mmCIF file of C-alpha atoms and ligand atoms in Angstrom:
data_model
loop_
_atom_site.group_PDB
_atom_site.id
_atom_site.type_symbol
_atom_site.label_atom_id
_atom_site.label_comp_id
_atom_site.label_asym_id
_atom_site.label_seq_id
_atom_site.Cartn_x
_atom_site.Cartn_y
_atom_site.Cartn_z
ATOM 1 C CA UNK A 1 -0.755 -22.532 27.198
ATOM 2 C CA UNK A 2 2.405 -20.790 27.012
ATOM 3 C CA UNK A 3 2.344 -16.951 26.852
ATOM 4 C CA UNK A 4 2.781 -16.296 23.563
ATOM 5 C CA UNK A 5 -0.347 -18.872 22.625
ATOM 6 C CA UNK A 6 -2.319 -16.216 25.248
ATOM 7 C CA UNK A 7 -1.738 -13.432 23.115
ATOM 8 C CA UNK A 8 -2.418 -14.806 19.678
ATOM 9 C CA UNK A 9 -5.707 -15.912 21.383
ATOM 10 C CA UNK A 10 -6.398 -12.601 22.532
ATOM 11 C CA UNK A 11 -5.501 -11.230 19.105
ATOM 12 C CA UNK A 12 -7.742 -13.346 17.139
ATOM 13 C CA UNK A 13 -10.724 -12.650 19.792
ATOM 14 C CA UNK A 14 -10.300 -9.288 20.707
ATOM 15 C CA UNK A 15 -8.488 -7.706 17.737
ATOM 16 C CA UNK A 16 -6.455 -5.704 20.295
ATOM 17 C CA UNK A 17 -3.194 -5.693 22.175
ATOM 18 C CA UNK A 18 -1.106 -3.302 23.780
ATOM 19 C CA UNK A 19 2.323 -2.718 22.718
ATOM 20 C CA UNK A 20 3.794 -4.987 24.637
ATOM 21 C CA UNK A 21 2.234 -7.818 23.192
ATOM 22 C CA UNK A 22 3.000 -6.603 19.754
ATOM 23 C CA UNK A 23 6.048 -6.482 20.133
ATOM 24 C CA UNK A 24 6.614 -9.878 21.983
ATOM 25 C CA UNK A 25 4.640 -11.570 18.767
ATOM 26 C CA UNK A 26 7.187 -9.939 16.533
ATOM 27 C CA UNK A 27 10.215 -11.018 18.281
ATOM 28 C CA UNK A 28 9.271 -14.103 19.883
ATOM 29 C CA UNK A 29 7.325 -16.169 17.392
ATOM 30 C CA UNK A 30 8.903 -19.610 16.648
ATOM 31 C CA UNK A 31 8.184 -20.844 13.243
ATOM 32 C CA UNK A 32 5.339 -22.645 14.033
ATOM 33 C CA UNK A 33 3.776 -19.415 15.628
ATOM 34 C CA UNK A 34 4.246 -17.937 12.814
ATOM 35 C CA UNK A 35 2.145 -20.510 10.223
ATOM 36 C CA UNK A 36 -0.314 -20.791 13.137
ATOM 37 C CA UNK A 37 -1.319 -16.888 12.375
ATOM 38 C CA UNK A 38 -1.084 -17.005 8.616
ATOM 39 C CA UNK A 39 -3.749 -19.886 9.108
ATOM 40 C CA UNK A 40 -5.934 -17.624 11.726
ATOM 41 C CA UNK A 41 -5.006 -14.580 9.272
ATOM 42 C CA UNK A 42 -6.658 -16.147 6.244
ATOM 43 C CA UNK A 43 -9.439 -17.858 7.940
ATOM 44 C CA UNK A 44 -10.485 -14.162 8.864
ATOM 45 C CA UNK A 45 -9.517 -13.051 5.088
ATOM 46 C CA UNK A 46 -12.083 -15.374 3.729
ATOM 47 C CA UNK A 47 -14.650 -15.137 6.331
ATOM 48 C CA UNK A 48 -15.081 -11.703 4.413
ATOM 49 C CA UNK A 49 -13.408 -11.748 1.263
ATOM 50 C CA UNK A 50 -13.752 -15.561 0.188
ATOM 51 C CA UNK A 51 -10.632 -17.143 -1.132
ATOM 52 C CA UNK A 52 -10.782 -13.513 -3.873
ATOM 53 C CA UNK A 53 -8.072 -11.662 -4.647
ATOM 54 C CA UNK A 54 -8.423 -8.204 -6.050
ATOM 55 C CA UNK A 55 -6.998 -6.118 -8.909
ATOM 56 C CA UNK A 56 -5.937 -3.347 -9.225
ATOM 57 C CA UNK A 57 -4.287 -1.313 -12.625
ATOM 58 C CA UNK A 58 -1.788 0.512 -11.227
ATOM 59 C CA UNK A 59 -0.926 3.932 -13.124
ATOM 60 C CA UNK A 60 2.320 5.407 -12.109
ATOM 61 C CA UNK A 61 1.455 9.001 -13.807
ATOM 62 C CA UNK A 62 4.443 10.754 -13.197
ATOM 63 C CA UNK A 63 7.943 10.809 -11.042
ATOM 64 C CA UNK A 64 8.457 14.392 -10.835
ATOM 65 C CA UNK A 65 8.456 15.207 -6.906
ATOM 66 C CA UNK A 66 8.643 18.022 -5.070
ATOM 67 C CA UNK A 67 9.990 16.155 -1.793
ATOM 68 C CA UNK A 68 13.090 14.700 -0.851
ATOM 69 C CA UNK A 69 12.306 11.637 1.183
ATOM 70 C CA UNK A 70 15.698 10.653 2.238
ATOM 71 C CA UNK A 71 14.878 6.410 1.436
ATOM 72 C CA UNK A 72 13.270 7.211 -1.987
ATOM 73 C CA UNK A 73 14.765 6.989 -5.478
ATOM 74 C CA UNK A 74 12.288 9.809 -6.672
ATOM 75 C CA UNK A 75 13.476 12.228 -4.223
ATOM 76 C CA UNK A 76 13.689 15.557 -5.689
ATOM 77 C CA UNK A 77 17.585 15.786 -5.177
ATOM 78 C CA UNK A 78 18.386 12.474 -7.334
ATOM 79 C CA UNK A 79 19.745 14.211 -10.244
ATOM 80 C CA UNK A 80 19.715 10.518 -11.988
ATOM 81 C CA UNK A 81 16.506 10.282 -12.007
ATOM 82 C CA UNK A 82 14.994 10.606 -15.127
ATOM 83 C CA UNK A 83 11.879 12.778 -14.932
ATOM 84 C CA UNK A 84 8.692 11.732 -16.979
ATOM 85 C CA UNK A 85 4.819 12.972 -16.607
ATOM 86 C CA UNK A 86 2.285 11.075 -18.750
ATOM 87 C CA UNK A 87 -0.141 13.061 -20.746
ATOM 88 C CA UNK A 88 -4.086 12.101 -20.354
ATOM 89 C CA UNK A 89 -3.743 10.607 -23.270
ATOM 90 C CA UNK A 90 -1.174 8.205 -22.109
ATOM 91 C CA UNK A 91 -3.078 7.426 -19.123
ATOM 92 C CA UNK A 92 -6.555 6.721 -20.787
ATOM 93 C CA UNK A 93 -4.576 4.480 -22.754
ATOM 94 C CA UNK A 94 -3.737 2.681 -20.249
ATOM 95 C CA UNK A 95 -7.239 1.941 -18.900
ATOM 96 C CA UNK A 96 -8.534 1.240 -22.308
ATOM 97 C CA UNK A 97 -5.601 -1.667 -22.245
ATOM 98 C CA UNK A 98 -6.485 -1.919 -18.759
ATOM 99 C CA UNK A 99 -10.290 -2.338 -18.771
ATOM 100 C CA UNK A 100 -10.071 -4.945 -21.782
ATOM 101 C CA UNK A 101 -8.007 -6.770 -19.302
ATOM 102 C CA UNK A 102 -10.535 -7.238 -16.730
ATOM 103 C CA UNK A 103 -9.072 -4.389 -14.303
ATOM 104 C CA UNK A 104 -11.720 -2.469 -12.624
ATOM 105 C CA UNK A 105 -9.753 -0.460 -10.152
ATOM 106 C CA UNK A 106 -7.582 2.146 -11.845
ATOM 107 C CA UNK A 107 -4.635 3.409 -9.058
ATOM 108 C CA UNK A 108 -2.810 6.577 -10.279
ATOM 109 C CA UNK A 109 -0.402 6.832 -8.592
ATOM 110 C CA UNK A 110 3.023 9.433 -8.320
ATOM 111 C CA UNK A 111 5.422 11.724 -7.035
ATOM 112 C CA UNK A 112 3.989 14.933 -5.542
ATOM 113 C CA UNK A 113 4.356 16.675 -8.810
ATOM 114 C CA UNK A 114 2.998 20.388 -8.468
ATOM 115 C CA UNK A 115 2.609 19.977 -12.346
ATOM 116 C CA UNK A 116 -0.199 17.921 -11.441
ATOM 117 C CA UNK A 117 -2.886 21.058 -10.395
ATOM 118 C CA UNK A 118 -6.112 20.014 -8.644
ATOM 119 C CA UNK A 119 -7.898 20.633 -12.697
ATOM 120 C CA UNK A 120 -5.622 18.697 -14.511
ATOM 121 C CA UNK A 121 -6.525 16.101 -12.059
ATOM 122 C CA UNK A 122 -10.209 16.441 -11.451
ATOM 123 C CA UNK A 123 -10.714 16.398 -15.073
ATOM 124 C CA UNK A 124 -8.678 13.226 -15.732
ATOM 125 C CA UNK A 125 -11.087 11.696 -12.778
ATOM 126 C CA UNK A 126 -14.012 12.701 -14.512
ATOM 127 C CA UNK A 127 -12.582 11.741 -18.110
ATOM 128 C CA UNK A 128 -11.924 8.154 -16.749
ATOM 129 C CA UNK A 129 -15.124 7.751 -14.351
ATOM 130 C CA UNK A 130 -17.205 8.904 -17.412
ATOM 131 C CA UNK A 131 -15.288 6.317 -20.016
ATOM 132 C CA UNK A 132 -15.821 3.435 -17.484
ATOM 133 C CA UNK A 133 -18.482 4.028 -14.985
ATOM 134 C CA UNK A 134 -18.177 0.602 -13.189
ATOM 135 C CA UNK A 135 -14.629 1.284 -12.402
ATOM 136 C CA UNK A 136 -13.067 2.327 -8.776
ATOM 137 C CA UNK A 137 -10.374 5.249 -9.233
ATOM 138 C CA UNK A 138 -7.648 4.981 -6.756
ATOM 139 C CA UNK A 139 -5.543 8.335 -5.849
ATOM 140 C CA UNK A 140 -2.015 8.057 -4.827
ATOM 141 C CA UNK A 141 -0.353 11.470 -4.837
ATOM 142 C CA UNK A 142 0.891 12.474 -1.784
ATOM 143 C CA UNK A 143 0.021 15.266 0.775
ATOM 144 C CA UNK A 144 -2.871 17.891 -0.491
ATOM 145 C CA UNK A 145 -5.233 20.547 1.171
ATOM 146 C CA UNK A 146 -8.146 19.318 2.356
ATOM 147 C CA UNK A 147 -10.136 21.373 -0.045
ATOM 148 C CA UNK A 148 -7.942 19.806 -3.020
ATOM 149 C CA UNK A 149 -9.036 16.140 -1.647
ATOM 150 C CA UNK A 150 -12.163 17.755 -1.817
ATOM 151 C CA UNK A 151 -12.489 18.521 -4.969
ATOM 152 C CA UNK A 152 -11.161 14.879 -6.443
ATOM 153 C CA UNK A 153 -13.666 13.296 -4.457
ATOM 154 C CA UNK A 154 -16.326 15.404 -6.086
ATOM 155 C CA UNK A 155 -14.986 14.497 -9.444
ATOM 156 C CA UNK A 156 -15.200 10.710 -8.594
ATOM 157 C CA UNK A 157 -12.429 9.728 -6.782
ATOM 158 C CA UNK A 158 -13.369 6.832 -4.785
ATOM 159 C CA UNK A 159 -10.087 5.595 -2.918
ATOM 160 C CA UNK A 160 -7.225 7.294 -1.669
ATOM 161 C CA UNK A 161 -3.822 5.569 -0.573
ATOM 162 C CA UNK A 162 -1.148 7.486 1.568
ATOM 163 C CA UNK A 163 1.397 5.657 3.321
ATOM 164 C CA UNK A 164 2.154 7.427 6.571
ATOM 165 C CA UNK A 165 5.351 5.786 6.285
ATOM 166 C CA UNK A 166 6.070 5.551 9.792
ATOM 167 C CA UNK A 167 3.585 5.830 12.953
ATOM 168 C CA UNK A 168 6.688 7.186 15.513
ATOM 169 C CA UNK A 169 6.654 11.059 14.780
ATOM 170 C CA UNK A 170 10.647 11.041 15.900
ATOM 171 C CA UNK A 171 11.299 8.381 13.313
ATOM 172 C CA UNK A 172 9.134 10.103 10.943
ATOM 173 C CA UNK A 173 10.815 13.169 11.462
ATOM 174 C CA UNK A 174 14.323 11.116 10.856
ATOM 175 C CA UNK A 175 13.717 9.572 7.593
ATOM 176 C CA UNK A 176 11.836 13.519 6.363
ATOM 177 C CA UNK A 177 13.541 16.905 5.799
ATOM 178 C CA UNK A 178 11.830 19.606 8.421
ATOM 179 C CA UNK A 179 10.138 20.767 5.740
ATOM 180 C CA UNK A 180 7.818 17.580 6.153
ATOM 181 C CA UNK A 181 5.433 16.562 9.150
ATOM 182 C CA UNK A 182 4.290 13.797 10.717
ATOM 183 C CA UNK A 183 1.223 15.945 11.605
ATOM 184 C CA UNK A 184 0.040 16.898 8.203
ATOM 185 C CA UNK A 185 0.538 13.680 7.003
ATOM 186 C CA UNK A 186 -1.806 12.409 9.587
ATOM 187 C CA UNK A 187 -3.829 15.442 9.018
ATOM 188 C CA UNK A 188 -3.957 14.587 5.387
ATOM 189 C CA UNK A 189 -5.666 10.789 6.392
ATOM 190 C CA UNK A 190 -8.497 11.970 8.241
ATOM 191 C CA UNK A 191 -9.453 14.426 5.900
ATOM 192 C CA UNK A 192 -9.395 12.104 3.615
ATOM 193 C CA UNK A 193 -12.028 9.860 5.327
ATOM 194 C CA UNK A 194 -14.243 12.508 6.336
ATOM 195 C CA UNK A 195 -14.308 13.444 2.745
ATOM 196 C CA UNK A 196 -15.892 9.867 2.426
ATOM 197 C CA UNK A 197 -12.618 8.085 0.178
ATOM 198 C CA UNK A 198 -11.822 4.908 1.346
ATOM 199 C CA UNK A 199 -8.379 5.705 2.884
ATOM 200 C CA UNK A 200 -5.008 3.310 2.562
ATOM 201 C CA UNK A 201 -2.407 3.888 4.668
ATOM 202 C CA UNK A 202 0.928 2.169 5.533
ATOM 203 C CA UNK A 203 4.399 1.665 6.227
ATOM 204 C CA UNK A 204 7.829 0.255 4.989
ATOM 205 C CA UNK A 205 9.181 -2.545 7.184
ATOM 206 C CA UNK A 206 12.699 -2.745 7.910
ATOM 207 C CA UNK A 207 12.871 0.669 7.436
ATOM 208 C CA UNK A 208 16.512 2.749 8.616
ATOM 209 C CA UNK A 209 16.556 3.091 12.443
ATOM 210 C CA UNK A 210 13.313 1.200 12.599
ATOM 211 C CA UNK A 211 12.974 -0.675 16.064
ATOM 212 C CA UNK A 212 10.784 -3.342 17.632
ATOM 213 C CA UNK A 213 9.191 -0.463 19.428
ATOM 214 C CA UNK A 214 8.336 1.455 16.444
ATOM 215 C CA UNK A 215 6.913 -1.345 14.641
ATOM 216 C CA UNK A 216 4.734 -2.108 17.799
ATOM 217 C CA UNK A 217 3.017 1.427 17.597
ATOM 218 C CA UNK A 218 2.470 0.942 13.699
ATOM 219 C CA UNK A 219 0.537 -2.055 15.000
ATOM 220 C CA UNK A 220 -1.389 0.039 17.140
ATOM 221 C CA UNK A 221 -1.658 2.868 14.870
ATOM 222 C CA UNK A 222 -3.808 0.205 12.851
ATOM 223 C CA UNK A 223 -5.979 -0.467 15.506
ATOM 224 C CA UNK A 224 -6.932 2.688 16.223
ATOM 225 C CA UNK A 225 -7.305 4.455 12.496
ATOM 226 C CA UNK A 226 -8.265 1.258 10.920
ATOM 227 C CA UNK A 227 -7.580 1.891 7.166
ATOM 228 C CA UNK A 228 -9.285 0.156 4.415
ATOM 229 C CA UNK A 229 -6.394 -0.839 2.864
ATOM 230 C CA UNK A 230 -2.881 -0.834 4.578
ATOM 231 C CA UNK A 231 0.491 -0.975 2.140
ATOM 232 C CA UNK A 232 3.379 -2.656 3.601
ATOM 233 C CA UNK A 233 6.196 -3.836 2.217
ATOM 234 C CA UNK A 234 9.742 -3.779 2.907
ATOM 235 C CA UNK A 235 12.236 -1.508 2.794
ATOM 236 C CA UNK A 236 14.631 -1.582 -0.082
ATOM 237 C CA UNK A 237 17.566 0.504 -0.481
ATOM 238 C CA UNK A 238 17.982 2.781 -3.451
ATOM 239 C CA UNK A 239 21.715 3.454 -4.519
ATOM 240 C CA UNK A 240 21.154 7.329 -4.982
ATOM 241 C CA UNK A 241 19.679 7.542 -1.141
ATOM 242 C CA UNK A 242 21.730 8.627 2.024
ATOM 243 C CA UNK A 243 20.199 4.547 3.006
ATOM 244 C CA UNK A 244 21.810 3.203 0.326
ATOM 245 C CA UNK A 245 24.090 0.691 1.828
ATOM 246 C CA UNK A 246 21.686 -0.262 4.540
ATOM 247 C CA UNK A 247 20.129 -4.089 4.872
ATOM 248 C CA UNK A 248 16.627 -4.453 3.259
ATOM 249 C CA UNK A 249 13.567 -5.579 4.922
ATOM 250 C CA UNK A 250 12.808 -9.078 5.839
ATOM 251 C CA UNK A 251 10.641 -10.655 3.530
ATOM 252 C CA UNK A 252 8.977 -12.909 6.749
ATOM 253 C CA UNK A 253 8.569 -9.824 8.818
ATOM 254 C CA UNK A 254 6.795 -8.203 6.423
ATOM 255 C CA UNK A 255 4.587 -11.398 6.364
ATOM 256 C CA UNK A 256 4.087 -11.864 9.816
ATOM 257 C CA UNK A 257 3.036 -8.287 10.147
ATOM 258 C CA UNK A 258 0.508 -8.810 7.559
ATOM 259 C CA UNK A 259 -1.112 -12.173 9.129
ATOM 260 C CA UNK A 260 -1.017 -9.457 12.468
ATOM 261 C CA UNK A 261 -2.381 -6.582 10.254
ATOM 262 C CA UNK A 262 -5.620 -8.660 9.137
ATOM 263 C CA UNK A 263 -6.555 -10.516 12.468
ATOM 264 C CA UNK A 264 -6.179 -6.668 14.513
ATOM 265 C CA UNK A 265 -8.506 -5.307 11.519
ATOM 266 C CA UNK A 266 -10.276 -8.653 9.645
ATOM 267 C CA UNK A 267 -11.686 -6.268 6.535
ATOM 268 C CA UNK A 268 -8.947 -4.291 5.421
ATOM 269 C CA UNK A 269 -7.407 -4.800 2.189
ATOM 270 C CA UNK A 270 -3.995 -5.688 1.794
ATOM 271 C CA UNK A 271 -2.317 -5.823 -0.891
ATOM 272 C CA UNK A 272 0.759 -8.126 -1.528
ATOM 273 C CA UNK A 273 3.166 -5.294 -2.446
ATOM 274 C CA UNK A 274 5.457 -4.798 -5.117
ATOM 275 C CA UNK A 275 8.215 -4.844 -2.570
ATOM 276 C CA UNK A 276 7.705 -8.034 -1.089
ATOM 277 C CA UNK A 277 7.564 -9.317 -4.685
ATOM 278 C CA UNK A 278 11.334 -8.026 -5.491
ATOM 279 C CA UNK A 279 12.879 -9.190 -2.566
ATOM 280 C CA UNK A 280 11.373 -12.957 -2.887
ATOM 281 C CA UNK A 281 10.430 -15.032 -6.379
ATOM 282 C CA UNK A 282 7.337 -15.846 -4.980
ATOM 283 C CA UNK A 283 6.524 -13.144 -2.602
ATOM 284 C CA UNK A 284 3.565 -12.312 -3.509
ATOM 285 C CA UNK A 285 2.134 -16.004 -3.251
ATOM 286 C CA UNK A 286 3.753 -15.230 0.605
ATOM 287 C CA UNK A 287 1.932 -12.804 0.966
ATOM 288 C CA UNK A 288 -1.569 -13.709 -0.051
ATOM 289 C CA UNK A 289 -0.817 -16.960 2.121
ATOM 290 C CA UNK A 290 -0.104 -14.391 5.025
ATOM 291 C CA UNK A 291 -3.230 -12.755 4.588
ATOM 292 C CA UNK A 292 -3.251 -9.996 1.965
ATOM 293 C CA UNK A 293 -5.669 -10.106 -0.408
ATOM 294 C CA UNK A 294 -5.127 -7.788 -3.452
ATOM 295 C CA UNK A 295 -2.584 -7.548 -5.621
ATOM 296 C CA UNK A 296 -1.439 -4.382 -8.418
ATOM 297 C CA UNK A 297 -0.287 -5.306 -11.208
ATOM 298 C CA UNK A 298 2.021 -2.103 -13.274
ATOM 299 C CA UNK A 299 -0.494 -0.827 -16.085
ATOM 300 C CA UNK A 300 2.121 1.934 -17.179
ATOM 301 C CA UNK A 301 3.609 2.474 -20.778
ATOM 302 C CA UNK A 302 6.259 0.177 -20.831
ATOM 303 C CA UNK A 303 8.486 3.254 -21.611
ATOM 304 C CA UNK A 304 8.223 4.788 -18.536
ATOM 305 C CA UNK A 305 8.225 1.649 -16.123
ATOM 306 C CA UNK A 306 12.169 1.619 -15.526
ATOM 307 C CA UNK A 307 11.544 5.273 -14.547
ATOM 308 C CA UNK A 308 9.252 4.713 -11.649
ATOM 309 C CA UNK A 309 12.713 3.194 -9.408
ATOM 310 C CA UNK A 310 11.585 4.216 -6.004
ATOM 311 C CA UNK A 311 14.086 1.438 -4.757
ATOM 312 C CA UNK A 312 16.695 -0.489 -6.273
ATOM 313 C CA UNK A 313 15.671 -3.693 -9.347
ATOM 314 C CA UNK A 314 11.672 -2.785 -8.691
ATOM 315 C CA UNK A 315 9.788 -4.967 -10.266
ATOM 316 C CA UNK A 316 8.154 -3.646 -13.426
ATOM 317 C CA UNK A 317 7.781 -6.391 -15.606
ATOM 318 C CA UNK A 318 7.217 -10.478 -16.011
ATOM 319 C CA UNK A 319 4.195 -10.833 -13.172
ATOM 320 C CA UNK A 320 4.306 -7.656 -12.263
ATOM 321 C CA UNK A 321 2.521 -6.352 -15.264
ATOM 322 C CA UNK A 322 -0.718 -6.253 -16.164
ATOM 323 C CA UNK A 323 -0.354 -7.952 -19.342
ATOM 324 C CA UNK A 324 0.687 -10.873 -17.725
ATOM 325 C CA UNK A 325 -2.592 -11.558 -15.816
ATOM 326 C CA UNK A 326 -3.162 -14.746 -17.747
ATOM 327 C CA UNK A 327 0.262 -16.392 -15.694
ATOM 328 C CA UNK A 328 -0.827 -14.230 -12.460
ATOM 329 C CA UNK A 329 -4.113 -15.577 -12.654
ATOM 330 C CA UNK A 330 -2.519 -19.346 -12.508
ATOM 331 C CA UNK A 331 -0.157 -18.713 -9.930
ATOM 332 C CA UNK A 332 -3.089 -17.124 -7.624
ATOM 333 C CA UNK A 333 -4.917 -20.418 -8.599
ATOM 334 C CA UNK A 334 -1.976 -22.584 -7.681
ATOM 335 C CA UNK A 335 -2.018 -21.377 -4.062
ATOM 336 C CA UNK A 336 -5.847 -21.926 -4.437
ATOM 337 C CA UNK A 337 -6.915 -18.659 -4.475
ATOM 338 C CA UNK A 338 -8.646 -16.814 -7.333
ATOM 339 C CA UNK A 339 -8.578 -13.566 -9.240
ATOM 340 C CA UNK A 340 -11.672 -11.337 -9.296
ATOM 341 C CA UNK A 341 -12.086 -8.323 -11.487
ATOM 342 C CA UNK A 342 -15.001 -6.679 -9.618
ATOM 343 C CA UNK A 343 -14.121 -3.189 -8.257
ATOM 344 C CA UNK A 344 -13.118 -5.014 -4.823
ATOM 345 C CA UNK A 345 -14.751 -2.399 -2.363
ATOM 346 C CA UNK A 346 -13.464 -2.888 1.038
ATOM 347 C CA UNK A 347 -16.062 -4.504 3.348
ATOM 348 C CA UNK A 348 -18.319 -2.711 5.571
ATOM 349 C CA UNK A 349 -20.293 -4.314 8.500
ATOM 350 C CA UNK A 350 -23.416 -3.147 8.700
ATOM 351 C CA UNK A 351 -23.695 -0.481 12.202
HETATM 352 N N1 5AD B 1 11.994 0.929 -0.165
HETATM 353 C C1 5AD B 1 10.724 0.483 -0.040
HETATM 354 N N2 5AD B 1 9.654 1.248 -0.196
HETATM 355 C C2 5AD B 1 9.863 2.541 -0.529
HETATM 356 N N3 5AD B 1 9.008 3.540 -0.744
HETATM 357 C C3 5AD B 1 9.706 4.642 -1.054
HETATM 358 N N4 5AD B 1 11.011 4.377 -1.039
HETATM 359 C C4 5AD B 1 11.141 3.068 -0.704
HETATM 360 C C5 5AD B 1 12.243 2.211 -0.503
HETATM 361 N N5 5AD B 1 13.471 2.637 -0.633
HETATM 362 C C6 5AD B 1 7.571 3.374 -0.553
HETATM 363 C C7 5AD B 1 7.051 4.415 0.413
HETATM 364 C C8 5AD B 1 6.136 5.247 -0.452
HETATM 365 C C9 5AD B 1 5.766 4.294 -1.569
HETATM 366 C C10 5AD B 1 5.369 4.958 -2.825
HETATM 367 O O1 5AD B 1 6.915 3.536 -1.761
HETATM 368 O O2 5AD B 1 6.320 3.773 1.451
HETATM 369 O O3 5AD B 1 4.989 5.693 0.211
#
């Protein structure tokens, strides 16, 4: 056995390697390594999750943010951007529309929007949770107190997703104004699971300045939180960004990392992102046959979908919405995989 054939053993057997080894498997898999650990990825996907793929609605509530991420098209400083915050009313809309569909995961998801106070939020939760009580409510809204994450939780928040973007607190600090922290963003994820969500993280691949290094410790960073869902997707520029004329993300790098990303942790969820989806016709097919295992189809007003341009031509309609889940459904099936519209908790082994 050749060295590289060592380490994916060790990785599928031990779920652990150190950084080394990481970052050999990203930059010295030949093509054939690479479908070897899609195989041993989705073995391990449907040990747990069957050949299933998850739902979810996702609700992007509003695009008003008070940071200025230097990749993101939402930043506050994009003057282009044109701001919209849905009302309740718009959003319960949206899971009526999205229930009748079959979704039972509802993600809001947005900018950190200080219009959005810890009431009008917990009362939305509550609104939704008492509508449709066999629904999961995702959060995705950025960087709160502990006692706000508190507080949604006690209203019925089940999940919460927070990319930590990057896992390298210099890179972190290079892609962030100082007003931002690596620390509290961290801080923000273990609050979040000692507050009992079920806590996504992630990270863009390909992202400016990223290095083999970097994506190594993400790898490890994995390992030692171990999310319940993980995000990845690549990195797209966004013509109103300081990034704007740098190279995307690879499509396959993303993929490998996911086939890595499942056999380190075997039950997280992983969604096939909206990213991977723009940069490749049938990325999210990719992905699933990498290893992910959920996808999120856009349940926002059409109105506001164009809006929601974190990065440049993001998806928003065709397969990416919601109402298309009759031709999603039959491309999932094509790759022989199939969509279920159960809440799609993530897996716990029993201690
Ligand atoms: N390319 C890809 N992903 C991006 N995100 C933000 N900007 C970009 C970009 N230019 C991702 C970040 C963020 C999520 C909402 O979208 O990871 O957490």
């Amino acid at each position: 056995m050749n060295n590289l054939s060592i380490i994916i053993n060790k990785l599928s057997q031990q779920h652990s390697l150190t950084n080394d080894e990481y970052k050999m498997l990203l930059l010295e898999c030949s093509k054939d390594d690479v479908d070897h650990l899609a195989r041993l990825a989705r073995k391990e996907t449907e040990k747990i999750y069957g050949k299933n793929i998850y739902i979810r609605g996702l609700i992007e509530i509003s695009n008003y943010c008070k940071n200025d991420c230097y990749y993101c098209g939402i930043r506050a400083s994009n003057t282009s951007c044109d701001r919209y915050r849905l009302t309740d009313d718009d959003i319960l809309e949206c899971c009526k529309e999205g229930y009748a569909l079959g979704f039972r995961t509802f993600v809001l998801q947005g900018g950190e929007d200080p219009a959005l106070t810890d009431d009008i939020i917990c009362n939305l939760v509550s609104k939704i949770k008492e509508l449709y009580p066999d629904c999961a409510i995702t959060l995705s809204l950025g960087e709160r107190s502990k006692e706000s994450y508190k507080k949604m939780k006690q209203a019925g928040a089940d999940r919460y997703l927070l990319r930590h973007e990057t896992a390298t607190a210099e890179h972190y600090a290079l892609l962030h104004p100082s007003k931002m922290s690596f620390d509290n963003r961290i801080r923000c994820l273990y609050d979040l699971r000692n507050l009992g969500f079920q806590v996504g993280c992630g990270f863009m691949v390909g992202s400016p300045e990223q290095t083999p290094d970097m994506l190594a410790e993400e790898l490890k960073f994995i390992e030692t939180f171990k999310p319940d869902m993980c995000g990845i997707g690549p990195f797209i520029p966004h013509v109103a960004t300081k990034y704007h004329n740098y190279t995307a993300g690879s499509v396959d790098m993303t993929c490998l990392l996911l086939s890595i990303i499942r056999l380190i942790h075997p039950c997280v969820l992983l969604p096939a992102t909206t990213a991977l989806g723009t940069l490749a016709p049938n990325g999210r097919e990719k992905g699933i046959l990498s290893g992910a295992n959920v996808i999120m189809p856009n349940l926002s007003p059409a109105s506001v979908r164009k809006k929601y341009m974190i990065y440049d031509n993001k998806l928003s309609d065709g397969d990416e919405s919601a109402s298309a889940l009759d031709s999603i459904k039959n491309k999932i099936n094509s790759i022989g995989y199939n969509i279920i519209t159960s809440r799609g908790d993530v897996y716990k082994p029993k201690k």
